Short mmCIF file of N, CA, C and O in Angstrom, two decimals:
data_model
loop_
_atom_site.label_atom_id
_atom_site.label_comp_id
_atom_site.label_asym_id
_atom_site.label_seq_id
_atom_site.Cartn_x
_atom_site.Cartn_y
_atom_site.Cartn_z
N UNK A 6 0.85 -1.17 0.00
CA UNK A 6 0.00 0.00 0.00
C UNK A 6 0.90 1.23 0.00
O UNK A 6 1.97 1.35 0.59
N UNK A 7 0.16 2.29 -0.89
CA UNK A 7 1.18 3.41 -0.82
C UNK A 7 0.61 4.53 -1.05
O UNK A 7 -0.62 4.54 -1.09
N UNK A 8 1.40 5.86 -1.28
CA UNK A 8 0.22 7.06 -1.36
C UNK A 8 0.00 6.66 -2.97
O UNK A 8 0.87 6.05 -3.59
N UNK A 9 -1.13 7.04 -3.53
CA UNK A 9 -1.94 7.54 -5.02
C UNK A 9 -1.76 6.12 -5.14
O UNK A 9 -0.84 5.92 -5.93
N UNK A 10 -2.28 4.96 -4.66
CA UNK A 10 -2.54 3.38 -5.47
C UNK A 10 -3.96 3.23 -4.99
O UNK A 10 -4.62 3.31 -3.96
N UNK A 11 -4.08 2.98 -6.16
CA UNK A 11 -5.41 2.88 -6.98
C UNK A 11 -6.69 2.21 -5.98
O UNK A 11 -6.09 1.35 -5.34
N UNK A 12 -7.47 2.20 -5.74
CA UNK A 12 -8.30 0.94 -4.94
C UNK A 12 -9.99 0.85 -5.57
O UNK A 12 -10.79 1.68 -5.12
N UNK A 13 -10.31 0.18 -6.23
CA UNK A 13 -12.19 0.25 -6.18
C UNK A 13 -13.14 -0.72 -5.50
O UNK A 13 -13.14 -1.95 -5.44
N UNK A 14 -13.94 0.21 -5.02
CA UNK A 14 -14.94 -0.13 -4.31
C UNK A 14 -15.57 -1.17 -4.46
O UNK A 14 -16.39 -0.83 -5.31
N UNK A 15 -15.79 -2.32 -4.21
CA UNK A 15 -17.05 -3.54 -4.67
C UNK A 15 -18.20 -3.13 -4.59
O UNK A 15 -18.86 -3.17 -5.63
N UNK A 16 -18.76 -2.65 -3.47
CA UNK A 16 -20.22 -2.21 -3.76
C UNK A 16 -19.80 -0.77 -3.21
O UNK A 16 -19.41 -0.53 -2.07
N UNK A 17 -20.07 0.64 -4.84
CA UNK A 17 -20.21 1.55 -4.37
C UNK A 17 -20.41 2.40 -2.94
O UNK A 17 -21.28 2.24 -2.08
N UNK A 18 -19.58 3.11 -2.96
CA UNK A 18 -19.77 4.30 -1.57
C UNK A 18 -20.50 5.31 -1.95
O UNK A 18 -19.95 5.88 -2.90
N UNK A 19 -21.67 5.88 -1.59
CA UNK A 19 -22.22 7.10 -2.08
C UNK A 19 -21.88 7.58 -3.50
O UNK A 19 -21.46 8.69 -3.84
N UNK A 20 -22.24 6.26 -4.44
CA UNK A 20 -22.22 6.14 -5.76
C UNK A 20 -20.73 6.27 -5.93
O UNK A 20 -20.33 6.71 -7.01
N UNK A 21 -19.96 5.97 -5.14
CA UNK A 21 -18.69 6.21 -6.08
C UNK A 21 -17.92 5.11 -5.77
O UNK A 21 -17.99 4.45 -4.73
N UNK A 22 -16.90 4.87 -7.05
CA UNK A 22 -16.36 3.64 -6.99
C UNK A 22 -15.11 3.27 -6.56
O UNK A 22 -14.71 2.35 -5.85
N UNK A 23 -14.25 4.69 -7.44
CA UNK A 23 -12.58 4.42 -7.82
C UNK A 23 -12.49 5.43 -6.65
O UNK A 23 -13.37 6.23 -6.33
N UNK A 24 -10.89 5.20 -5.86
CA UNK A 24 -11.07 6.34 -5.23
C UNK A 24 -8.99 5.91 -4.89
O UNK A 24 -8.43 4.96 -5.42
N UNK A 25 -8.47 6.67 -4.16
CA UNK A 25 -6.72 6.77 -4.14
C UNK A 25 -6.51 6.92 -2.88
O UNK A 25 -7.37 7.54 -2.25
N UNK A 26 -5.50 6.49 -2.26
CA UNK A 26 -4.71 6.77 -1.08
C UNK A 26 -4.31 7.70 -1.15
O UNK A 26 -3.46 7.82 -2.03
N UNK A 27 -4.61 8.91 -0.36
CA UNK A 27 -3.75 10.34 -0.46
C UNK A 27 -3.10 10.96 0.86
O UNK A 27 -2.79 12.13 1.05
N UNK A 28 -2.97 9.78 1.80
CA UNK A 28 -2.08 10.27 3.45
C UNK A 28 -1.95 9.06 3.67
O UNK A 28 -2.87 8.35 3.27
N UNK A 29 -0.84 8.44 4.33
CA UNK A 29 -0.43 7.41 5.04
C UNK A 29 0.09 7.64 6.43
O UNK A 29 0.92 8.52 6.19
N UNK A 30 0.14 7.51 7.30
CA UNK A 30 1.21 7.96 8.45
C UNK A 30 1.61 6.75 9.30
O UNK A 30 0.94 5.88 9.85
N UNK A 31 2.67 6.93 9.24
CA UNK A 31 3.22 5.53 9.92
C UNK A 31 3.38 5.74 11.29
O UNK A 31 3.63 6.92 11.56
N UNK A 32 3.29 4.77 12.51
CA UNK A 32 4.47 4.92 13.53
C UNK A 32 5.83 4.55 13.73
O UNK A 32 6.20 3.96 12.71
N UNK A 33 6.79 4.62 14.59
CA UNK A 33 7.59 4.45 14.63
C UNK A 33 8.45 2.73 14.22
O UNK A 33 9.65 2.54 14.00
N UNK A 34 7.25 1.64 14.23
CA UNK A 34 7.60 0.34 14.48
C UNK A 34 7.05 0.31 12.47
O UNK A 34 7.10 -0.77 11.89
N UNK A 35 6.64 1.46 11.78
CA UNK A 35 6.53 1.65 10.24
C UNK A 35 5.15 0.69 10.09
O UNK A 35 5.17 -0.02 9.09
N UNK A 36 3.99 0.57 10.91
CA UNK A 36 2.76 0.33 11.08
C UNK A 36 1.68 1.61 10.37
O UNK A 36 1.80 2.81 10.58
N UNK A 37 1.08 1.21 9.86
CA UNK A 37 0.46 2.27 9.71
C UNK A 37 -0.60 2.61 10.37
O UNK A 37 -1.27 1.61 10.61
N UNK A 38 -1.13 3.70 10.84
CA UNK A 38 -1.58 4.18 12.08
C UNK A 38 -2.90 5.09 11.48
O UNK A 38 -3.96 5.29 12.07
N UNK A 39 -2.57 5.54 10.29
CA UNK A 39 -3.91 6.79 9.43
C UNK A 39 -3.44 6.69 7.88
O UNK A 39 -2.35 6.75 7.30
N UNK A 40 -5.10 6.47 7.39
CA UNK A 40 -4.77 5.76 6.08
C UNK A 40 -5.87 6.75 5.55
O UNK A 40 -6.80 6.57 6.34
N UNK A 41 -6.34 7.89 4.46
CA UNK A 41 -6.94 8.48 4.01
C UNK A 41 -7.73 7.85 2.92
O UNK A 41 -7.04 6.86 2.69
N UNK A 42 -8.88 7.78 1.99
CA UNK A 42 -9.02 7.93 0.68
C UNK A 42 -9.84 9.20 0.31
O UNK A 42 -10.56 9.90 1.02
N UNK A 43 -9.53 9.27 -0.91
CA UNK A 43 -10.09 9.71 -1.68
C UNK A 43 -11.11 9.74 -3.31
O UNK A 43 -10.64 9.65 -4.45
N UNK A 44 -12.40 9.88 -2.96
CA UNK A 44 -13.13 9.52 -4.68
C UNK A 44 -12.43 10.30 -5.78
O UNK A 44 -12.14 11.48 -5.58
N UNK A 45 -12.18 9.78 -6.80
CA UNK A 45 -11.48 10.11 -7.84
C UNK A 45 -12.57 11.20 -8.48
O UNK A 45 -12.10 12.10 -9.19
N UNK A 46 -14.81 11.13 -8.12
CA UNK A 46 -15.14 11.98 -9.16
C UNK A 46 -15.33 13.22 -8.13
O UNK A 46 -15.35 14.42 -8.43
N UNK A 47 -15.49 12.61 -6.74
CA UNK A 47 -16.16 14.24 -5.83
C UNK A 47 -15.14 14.72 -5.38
O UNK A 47 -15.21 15.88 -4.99
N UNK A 48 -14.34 14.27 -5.32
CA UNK A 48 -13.13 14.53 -4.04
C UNK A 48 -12.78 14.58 -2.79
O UNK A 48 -11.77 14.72 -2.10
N UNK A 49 -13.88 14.42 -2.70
CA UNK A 49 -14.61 13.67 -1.13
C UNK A 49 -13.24 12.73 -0.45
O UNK A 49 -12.87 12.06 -1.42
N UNK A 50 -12.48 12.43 0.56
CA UNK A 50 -11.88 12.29 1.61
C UNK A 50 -12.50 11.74 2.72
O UNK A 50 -13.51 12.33 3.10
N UNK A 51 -12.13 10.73 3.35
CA UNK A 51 -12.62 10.06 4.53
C UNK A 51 -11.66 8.91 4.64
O UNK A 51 -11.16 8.18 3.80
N UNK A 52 -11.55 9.00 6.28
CA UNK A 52 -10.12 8.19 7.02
C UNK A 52 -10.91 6.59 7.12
O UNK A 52 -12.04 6.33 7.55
N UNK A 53 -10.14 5.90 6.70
CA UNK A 53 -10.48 4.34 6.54
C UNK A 53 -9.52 3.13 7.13
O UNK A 53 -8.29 3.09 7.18
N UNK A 54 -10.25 2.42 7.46
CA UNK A 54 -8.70 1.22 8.83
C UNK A 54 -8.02 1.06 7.58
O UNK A 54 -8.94 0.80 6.80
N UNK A 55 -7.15 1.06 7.04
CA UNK A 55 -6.26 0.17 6.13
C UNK A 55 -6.25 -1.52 5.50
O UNK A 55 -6.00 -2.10 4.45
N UNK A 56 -6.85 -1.95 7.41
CA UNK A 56 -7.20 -3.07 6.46
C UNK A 56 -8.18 -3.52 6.33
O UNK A 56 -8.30 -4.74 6.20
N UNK A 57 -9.22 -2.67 6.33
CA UNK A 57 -10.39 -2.67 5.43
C UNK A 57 -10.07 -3.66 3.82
O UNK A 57 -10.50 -4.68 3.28
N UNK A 58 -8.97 -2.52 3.54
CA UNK A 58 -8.39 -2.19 2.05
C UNK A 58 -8.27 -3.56 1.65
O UNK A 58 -8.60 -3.92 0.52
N UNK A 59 -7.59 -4.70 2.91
CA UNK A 59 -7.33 -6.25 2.34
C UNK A 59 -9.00 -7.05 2.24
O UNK A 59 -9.11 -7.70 1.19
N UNK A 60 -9.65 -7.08 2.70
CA UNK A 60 -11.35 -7.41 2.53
C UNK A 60 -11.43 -7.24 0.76
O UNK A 60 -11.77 -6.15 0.29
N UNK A 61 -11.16 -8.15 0.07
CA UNK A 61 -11.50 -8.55 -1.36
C UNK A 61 -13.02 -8.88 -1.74
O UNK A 61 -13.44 -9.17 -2.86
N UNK A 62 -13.80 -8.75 -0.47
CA UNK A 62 -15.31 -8.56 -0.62
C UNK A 62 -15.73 -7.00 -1.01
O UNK A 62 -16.61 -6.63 -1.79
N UNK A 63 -14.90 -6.31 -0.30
CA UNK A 63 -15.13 -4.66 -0.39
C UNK A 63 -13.96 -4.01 -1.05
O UNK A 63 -14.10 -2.98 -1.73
N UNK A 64 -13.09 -4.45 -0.91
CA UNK A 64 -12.06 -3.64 -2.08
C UNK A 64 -11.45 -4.14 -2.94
O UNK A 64 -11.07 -5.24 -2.54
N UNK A 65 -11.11 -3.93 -3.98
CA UNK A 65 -9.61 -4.20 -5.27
C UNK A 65 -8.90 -3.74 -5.23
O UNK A 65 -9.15 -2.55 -5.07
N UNK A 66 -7.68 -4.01 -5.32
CA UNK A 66 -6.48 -2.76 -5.60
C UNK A 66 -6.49 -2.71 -7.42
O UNK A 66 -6.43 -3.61 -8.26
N UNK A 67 -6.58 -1.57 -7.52
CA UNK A 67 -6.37 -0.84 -9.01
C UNK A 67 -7.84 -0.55 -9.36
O UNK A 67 -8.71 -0.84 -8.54
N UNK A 68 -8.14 0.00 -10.49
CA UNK A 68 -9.57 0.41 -10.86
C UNK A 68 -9.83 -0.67 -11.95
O UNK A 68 -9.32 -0.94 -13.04
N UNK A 69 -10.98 -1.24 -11.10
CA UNK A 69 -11.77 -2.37 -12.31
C UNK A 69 -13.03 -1.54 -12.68
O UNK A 69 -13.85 -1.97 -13.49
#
């Protein structure tokens, strides 16, 4: 996972699908601690667990 990689939604978020990593912050042990996205059409932003992101029921990595 990294900043601007790609992720889409399985079942839409408030109609939107594709959306990007745009903040990561690590702690000291390089965990990540605050994971941002962002929708690619509103620009809309909202903080998400990270590993949400591994749940292949709810996410993809890259835009399908």
């Amino acid at each position: 996972m990294s900043i601007n990689s790609k992720w889409t939604a399985v079942t839409p978020l408030n109609r939107e699908k594709h959306f990007l990593i745009t903040e990561l912050d690590f702690d000291e042990d390089e965990e990540v601690i605050h994971c941002l996205i962002e929708a690619i059409i509103s620009k809309r932003s909202e903080p998400i667990e990270w590993q949400e992101l591994k749940n292949d029921e709810k996410w993809l990595q890259g835009w399908k």
